[in-house]
PDB file of C-alpha atoms in Angstrom:
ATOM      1  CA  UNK A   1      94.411  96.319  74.373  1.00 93.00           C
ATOM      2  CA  UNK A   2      93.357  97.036  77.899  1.00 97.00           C
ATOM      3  CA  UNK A   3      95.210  99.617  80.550  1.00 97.00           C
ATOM      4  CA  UNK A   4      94.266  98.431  83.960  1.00 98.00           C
ATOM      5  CA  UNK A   5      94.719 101.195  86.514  1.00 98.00           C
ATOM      6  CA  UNK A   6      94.744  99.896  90.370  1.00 96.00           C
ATOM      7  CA  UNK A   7      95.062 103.323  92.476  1.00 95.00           C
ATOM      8  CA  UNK A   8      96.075 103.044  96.103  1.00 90.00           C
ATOM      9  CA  UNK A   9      96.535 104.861  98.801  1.00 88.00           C
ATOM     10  CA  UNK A  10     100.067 105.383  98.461  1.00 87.00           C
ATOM     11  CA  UNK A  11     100.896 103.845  95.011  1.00 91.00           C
ATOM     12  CA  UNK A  12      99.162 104.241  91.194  1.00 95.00           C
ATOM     13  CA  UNK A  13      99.702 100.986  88.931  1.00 95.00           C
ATOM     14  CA  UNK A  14      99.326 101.113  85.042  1.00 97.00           C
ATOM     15  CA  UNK A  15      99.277  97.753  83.237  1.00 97.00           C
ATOM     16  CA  UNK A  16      98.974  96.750  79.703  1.00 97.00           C
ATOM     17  CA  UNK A  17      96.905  93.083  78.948  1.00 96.00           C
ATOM     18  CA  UNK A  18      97.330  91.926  75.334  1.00 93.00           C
ATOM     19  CA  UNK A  19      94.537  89.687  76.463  1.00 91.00           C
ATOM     20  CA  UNK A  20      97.111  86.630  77.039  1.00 92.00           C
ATOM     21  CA  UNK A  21     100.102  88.381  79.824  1.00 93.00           C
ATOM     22  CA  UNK A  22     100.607  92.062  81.077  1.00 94.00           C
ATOM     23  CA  UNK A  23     103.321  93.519  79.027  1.00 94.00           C
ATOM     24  CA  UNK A  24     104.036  97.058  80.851  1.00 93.00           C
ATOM     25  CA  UNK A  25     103.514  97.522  84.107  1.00 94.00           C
ATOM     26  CA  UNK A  26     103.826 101.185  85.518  1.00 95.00           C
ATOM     27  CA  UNK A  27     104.163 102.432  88.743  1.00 94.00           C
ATOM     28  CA  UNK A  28     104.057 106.092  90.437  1.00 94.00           C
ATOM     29  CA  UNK A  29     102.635 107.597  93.599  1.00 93.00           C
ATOM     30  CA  UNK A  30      99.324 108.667  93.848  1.00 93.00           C
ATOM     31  CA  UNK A  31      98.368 112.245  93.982  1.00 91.00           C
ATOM     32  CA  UNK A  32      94.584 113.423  93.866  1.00 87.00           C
ATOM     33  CA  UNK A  33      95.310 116.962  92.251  1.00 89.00           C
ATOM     34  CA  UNK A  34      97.367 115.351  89.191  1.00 94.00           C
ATOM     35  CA  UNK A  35      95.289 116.379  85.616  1.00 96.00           C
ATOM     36  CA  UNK A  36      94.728 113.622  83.260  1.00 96.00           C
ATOM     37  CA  UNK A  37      97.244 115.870  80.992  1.00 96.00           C
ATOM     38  CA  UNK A  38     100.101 114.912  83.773  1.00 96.00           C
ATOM     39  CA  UNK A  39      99.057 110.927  83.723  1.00 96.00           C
ATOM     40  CA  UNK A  40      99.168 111.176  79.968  1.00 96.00           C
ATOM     41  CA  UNK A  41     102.740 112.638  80.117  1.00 96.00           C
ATOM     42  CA  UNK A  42     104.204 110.509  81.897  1.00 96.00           C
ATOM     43  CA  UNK A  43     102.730 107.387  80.835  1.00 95.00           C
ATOM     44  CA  UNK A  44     103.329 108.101  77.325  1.00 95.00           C
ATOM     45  CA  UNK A  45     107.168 108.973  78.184  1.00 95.00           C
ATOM     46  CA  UNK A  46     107.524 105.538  79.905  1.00 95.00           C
ATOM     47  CA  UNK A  47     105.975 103.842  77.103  1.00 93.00           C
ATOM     48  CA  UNK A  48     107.903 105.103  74.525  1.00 93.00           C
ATOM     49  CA  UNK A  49     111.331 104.888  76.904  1.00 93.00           C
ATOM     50  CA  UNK A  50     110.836 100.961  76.779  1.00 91.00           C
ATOM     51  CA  UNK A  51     109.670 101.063  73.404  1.00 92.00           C
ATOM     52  CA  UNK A  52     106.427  99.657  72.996  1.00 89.00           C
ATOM     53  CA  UNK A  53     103.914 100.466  70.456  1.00 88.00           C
ATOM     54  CA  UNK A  54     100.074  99.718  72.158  1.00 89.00           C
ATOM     55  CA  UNK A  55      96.604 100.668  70.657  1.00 93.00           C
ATOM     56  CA  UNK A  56      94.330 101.069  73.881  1.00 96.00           C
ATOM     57  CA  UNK A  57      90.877 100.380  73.449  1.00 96.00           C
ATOM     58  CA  UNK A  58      89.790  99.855  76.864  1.00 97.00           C
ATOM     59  CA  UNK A  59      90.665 100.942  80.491  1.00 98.00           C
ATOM     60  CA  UNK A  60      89.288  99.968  83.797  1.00 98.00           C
ATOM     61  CA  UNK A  61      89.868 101.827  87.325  1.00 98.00           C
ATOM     62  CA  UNK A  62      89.863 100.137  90.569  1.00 97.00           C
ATOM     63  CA  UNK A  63      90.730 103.576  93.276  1.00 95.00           C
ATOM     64  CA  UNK A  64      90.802 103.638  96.807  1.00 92.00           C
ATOM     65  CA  UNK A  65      91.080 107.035  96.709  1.00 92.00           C
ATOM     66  CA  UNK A  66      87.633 108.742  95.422  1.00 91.00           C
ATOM     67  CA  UNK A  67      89.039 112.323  94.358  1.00 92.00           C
ATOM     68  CA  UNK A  68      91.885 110.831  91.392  1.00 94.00           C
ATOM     69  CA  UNK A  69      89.045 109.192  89.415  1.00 95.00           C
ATOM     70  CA  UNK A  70      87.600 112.548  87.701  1.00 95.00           C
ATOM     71  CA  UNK A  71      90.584 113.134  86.176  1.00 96.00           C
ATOM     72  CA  UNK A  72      91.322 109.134  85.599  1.00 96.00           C
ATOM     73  CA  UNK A  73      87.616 109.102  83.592  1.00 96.00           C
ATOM     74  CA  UNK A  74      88.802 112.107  81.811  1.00 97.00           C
ATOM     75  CA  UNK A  75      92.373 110.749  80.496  1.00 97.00           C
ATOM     76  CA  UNK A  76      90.780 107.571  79.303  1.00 97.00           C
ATOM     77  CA  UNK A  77      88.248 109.559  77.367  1.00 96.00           C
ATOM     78  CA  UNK A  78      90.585 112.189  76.310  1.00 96.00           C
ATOM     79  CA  UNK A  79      94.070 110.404  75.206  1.00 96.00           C
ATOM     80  CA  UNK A  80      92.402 106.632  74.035  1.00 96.00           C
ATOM     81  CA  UNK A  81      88.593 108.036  73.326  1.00 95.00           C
ATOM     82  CA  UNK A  82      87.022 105.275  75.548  1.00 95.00           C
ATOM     83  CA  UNK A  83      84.490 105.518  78.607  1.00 95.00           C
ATOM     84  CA  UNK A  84      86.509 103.759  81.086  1.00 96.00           C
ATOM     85  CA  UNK A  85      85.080 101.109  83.730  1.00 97.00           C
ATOM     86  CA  UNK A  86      85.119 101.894  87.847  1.00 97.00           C
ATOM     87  CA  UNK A  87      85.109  99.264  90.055  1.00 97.00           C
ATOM     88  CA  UNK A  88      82.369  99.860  92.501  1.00 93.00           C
ATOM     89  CA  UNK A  89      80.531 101.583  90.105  1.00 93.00           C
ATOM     90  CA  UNK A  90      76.797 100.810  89.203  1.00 92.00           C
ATOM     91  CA  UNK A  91      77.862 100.336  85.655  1.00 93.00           C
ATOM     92  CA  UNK A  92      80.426  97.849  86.486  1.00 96.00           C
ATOM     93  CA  UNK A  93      79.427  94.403  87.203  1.00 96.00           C
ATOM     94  CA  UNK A  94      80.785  91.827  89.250  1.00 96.00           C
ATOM     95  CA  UNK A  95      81.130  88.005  88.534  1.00 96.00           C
ATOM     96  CA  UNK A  96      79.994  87.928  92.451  1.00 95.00           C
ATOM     97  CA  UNK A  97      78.369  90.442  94.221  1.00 93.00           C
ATOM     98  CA  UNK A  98      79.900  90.833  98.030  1.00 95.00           C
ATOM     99  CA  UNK A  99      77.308  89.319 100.678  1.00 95.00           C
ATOM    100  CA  UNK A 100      77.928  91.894 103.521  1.00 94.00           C
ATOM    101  CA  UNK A 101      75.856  94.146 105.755  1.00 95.00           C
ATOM    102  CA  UNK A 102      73.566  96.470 103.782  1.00 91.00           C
ATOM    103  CA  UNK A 103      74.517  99.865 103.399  1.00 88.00           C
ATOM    104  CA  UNK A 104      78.084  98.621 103.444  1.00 91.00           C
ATOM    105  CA  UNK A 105      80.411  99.751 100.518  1.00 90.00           C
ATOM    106  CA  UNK A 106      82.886  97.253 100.288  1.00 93.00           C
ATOM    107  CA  UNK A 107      86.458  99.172  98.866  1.00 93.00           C
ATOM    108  CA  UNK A 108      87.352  98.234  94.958  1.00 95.00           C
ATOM    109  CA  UNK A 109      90.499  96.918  95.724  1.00 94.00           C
ATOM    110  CA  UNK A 110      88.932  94.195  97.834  1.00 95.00           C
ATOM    111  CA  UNK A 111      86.346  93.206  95.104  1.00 96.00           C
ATOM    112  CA  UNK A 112      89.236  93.044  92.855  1.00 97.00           C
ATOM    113  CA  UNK A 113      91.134  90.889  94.655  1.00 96.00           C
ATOM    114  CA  UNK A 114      88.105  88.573  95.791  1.00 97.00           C
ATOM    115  CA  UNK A 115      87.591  88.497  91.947  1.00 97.00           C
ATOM    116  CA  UNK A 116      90.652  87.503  90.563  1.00 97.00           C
ATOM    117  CA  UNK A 117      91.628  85.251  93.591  1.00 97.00           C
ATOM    118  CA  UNK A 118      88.961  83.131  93.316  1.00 98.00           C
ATOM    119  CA  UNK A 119      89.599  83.227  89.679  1.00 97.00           C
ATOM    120  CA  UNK A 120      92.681  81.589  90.166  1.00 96.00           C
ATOM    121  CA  UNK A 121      92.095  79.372  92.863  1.00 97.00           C
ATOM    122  CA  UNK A 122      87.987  78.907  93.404  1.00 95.00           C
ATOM    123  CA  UNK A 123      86.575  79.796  96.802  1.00 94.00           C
ATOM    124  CA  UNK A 124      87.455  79.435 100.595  1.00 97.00           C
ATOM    125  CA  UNK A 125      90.136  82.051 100.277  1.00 98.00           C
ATOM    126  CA  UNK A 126      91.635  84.430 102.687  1.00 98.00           C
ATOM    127  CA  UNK A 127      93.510  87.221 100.584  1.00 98.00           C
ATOM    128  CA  UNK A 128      96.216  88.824 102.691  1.00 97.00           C
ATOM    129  CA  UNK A 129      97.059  92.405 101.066  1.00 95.00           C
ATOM    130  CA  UNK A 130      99.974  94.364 102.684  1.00 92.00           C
ATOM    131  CA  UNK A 131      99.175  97.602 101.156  1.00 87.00           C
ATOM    132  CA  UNK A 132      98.778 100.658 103.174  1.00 86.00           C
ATOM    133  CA  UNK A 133      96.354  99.065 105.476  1.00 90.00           C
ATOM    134  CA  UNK A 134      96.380  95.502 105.979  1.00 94.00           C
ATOM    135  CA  UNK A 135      93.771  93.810 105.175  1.00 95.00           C
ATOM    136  CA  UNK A 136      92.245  90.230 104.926  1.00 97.00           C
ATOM    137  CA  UNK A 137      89.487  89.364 102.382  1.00 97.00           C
ATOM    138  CA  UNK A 138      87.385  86.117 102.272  1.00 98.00           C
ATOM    139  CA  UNK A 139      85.904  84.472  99.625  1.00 98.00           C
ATOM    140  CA  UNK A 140      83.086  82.230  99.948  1.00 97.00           C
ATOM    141  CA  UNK A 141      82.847  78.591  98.150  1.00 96.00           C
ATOM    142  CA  UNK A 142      80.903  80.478  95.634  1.00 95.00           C
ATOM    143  CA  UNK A 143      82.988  83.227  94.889  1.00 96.00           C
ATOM    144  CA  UNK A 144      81.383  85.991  96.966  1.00 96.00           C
ATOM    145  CA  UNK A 145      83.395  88.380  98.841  1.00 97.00           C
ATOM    146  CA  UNK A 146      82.031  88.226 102.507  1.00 97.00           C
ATOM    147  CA  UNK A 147      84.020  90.145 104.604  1.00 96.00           C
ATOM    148  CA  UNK A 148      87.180  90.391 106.424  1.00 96.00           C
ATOM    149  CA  UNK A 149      89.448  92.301 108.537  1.00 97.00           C
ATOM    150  CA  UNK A 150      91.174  95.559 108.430  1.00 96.00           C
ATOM    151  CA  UNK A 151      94.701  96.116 110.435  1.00 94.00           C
ATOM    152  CA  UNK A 152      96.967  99.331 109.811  1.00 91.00           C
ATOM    153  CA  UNK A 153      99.685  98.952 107.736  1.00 89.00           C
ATOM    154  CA  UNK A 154     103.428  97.965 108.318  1.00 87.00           C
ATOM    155  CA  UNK A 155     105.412 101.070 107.086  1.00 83.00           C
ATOM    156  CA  UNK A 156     102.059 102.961 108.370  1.00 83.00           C
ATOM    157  CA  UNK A 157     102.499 101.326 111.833  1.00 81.00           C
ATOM    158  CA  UNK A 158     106.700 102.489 111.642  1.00 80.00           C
ATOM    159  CA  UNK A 159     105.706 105.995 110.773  1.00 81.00           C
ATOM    160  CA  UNK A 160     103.512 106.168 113.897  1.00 82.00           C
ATOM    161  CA  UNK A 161     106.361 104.751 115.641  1.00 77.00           C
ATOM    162  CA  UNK A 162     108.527 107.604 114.863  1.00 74.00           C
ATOM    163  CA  UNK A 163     106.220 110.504 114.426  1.00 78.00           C
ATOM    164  CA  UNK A 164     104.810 109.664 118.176  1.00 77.00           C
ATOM    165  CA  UNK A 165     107.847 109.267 120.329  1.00 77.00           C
ATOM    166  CA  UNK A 166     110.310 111.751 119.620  1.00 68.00           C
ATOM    167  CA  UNK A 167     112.940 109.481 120.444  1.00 72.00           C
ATOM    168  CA  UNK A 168     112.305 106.804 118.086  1.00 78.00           C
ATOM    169  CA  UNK A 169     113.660 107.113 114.660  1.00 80.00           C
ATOM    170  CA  UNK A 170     112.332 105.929 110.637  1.00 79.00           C
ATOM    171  CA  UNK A 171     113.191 103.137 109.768  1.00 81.00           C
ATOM    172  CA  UNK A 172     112.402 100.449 107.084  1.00 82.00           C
ATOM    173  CA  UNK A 173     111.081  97.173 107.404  1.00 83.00           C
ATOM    174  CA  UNK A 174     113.332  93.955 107.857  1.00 84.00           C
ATOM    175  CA  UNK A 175     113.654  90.537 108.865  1.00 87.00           C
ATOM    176  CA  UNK A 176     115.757  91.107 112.178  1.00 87.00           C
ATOM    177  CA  UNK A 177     118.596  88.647 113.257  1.00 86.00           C
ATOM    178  CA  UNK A 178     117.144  88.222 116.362  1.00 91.00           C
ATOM    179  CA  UNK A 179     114.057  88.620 118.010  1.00 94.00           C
ATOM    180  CA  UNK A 180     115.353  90.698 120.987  1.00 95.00           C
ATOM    181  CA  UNK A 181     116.740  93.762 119.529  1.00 91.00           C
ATOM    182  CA  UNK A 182     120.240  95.023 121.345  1.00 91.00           C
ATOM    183  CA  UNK A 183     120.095  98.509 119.579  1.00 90.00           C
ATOM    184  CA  UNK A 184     116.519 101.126 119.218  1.00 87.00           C
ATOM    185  CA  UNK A 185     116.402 100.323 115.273  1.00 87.00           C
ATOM    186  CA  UNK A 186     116.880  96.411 115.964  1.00 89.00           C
ATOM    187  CA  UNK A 187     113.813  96.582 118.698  1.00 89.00           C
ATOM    188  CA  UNK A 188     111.521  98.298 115.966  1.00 86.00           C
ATOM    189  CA  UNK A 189     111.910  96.556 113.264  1.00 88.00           C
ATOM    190  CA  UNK A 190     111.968  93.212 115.366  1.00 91.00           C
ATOM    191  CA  UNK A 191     108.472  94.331 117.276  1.00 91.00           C
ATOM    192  CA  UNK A 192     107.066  95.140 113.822  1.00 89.00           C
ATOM    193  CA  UNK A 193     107.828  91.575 111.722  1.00 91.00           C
ATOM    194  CA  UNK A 194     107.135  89.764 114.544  1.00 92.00           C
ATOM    195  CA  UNK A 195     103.942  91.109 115.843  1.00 92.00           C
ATOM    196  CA  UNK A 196     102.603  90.856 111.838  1.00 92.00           C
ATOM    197  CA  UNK A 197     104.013  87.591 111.813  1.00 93.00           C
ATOM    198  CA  UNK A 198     101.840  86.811 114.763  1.00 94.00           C
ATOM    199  CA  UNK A 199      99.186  89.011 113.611  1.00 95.00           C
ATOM    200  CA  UNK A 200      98.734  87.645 110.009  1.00 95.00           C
ATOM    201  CA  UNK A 201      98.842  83.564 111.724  1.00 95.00           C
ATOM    202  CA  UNK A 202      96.270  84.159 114.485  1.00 96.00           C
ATOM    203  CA  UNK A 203      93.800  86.452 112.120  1.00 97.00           C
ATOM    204  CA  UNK A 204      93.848  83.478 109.663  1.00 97.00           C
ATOM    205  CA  UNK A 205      93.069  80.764 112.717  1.00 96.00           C
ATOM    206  CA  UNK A 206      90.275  82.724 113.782  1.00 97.00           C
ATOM    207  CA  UNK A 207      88.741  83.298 110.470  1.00 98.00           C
ATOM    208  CA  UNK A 208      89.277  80.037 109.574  1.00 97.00           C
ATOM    209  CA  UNK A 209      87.953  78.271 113.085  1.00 97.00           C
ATOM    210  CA  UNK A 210      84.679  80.669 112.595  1.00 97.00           C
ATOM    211  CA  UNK A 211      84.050  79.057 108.854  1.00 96.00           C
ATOM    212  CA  UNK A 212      84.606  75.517 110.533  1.00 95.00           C
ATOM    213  CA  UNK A 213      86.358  74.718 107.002  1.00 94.00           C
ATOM    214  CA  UNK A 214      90.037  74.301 105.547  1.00 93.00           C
ATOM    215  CA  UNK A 215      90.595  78.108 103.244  1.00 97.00           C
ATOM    216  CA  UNK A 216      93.590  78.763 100.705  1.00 97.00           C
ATOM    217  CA  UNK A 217      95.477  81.589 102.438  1.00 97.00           C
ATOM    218  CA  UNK A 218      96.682  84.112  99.727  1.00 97.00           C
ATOM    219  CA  UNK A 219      99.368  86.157 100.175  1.00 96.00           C
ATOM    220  CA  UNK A 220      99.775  89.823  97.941  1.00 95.00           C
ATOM    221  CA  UNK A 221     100.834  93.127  98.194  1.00 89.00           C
ATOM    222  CA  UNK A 222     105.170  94.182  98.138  1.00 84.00           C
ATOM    223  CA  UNK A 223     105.715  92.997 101.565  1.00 88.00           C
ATOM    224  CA  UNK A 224     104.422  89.337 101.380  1.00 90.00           C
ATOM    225  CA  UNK A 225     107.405  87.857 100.141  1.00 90.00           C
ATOM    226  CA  UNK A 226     109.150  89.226 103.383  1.00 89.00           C
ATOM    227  CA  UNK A 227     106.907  87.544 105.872  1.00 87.00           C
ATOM    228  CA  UNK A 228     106.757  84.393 104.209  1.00 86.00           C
ATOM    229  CA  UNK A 229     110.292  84.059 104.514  1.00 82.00           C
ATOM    230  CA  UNK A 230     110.307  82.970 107.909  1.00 76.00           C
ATOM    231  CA  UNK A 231     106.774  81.398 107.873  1.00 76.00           C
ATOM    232  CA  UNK A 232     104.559  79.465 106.489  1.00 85.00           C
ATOM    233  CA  UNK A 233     101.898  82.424 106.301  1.00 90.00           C
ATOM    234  CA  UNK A 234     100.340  81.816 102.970  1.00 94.00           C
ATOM    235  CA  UNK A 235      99.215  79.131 100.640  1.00 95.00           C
ATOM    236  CA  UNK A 236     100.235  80.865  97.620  1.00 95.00           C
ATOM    237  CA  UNK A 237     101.660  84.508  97.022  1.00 95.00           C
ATOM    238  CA  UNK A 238     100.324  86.657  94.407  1.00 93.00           C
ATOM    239  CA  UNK A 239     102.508  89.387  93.108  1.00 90.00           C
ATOM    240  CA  UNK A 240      99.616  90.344  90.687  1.00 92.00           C
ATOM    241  CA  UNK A 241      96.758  89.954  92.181  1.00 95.00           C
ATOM    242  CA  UNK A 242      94.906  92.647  91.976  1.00 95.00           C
ATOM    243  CA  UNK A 243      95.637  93.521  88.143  1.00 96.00           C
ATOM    244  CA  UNK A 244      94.532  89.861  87.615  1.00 97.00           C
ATOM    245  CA  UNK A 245      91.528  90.326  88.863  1.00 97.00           C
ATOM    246  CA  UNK A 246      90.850  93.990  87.018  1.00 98.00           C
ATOM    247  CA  UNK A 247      90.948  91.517  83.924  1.00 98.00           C
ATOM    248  CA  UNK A 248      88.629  89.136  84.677  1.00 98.00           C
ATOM    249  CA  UNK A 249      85.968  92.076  85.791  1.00 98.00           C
ATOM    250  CA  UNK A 250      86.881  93.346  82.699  1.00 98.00           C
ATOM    251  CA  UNK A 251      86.235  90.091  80.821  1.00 97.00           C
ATOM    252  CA  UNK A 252      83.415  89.579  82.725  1.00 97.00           C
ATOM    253  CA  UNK A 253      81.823  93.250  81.611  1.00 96.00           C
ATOM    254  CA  UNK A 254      82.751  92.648  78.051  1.00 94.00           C
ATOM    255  CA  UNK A 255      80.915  88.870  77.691  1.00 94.00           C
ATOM    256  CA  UNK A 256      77.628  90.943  79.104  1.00 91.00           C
ATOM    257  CA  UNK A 257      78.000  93.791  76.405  1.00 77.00           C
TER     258      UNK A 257
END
C-alpha cells in the first residue's frame, strides 16, 4: 500500500491508498525538529487506535517546508524499508513538467495539485488552495502547470490583524450576518470573507480574461466550503486534492520503473 505524506506549512497529512480509495487519513501539525522516531509513534498509535492492519510498501512526500523531509526520508526507510519519493525532486517525475520562467522552482504542493486536478478534470483549470497562503494554480489544456498567483492566507491575514493593532483581538473565520459589522469582531471577520470573496472572483476574471478561454475553477483547501457558501466561487470543490494528485505522481513514477 502507499502512505502519501502532503506537509504544509501549518498542517502534516498521512494517507493510506489501497490503490482503489484512501482508507486513513491522518492529520497533525507540522514541526521541522520532530525525528522520524516521533512520526513513527504517533502514526503507529493512530493506526492501531482505529484498528487497521496496512503493509506499506511505498511512500511519497510532497513538503513545503524543506527542513521536515530528512527525517521524513529517514522514517520511510527506517519503519517500512522503502526509499521514499519527493515531489520536486530530480528523481521524481512529473506527468507534466511546469512551463514557467527558468530558474523558477515551482512549490510541490502546486505540482501536486496541477497533477491531480487535471487528472480529474483535464486542463484549463484554476486550482484555488486556501492553505496558509492562498494561492491560485493554472493548468494549461495540456496539463502543464503554468503559473499563478500567490495571496496571504485567511487565518494568516486575522493573525496580522491582531498581532498589529493592539486593539484588535483573534478571532476565527466566519460567514458574518451582515456585511457592516456593528461590533470590532463582526467588522473583522466581515472585512476578511468579503474581501476573499472579492479577492478569489476578480483573481479568477483576470486570469481567465488574460487566457481569452472559458477554465474550470477548482476550489480546495479547509476553508473552500466556507466561501462557496455564499458564492458561486468554484466549479467544483476538492476536499482531496492534493492527496489525489500524490497518487497519480505516484502511479505515474511506478508505470516508468
Amino acid at each position: 500500500m502507499l502512505l502519501a505524506i502532503d506537509c504544509g506549512n501549518t498542517n502534516t497529512v498521512f494517507a493510506i491508498w489501497d490503490g482503489t480509495e484512501f482508507i486513513c487519513t491522518l492529520r497533525t501539525s507540522t514541526h521541522h525538529a520532530r525525528t522520524a522516531d516521533a512520526y513513527f509513534t504517533w502514526y503507529s498509535t493512530l493506526v492501531k487506535h482505529y484498528g487497521i492492519e496496512v503493509d506499506i510498501t511505498d511512500v511519497i512526500i510532497s513538503s513545503t517546508v524543506p527542513r521536515v523531509v530528512f527525517n521524513l526520508r529517514v522514517f520511510a526507510d527506517r519503519f517500512f524499508g522503502c526509499r521514499p519519493l519527493v515531489v520536486g525532486k530530480p528523481e521524481c517525475a512529473l506527468p507534466h513538467e511546469p512551463k514557467v520562467d527558468e530558474g523558477t522552482i515551482v512549490g510541490p504542493d502546486r505540482l501536486v495539485n496541477a497533477a491531480g486536478a487535471f487528472d480529474r478534470h483535464g486542463g484549463d483549470l484554476i486550482v484555488v488552495d486556501f492553505g496558509t497562503a492562498t494561492t491560485f494554480d493554472v493548468v494549461s489544456k495540456d496539463g502543464n502547470y503554468i503559473g499563478g498567483v500567490i495571496a496571504p492566507g485567511v487565518n494568516l491575514s486575522l493573525e496580522a490583524l491582531h498581532m498589529a493593532a493592539a486593539a484588535l483581538p483573534h478571532v476565527d473565520i466566519s460567514k458574518p450576518q451582515n456585511v457592516i459589522g456593528t461590533n470590532t469582531v463582526a467588522c473583522m471577520q466581515s472585512g476578511v470573507f468579503w474581501g476573499y470573496i472579492g479577492l478569489v472572483k476578480e483573481i479568477c476574471d483576470r486570469i481567465k480574461a488574460e487566457r481569452e478561454r472559458e477554465m474550470t475553477v477548482i476550489g480546495t483547501g479547509g476553508l473552500a466550503p466556507l466561501f462557496a457558501e455564499t458564492e458561486e466561487l468554484f466549479d467544483v470543490i476538492e476536499d482531496d486534492l492534493t492527496m489525489h494528485g500524490l497518487t497519480v505522481i505516484h502511479e505515474y513514477n511506478k508505470a516508468l520503473g
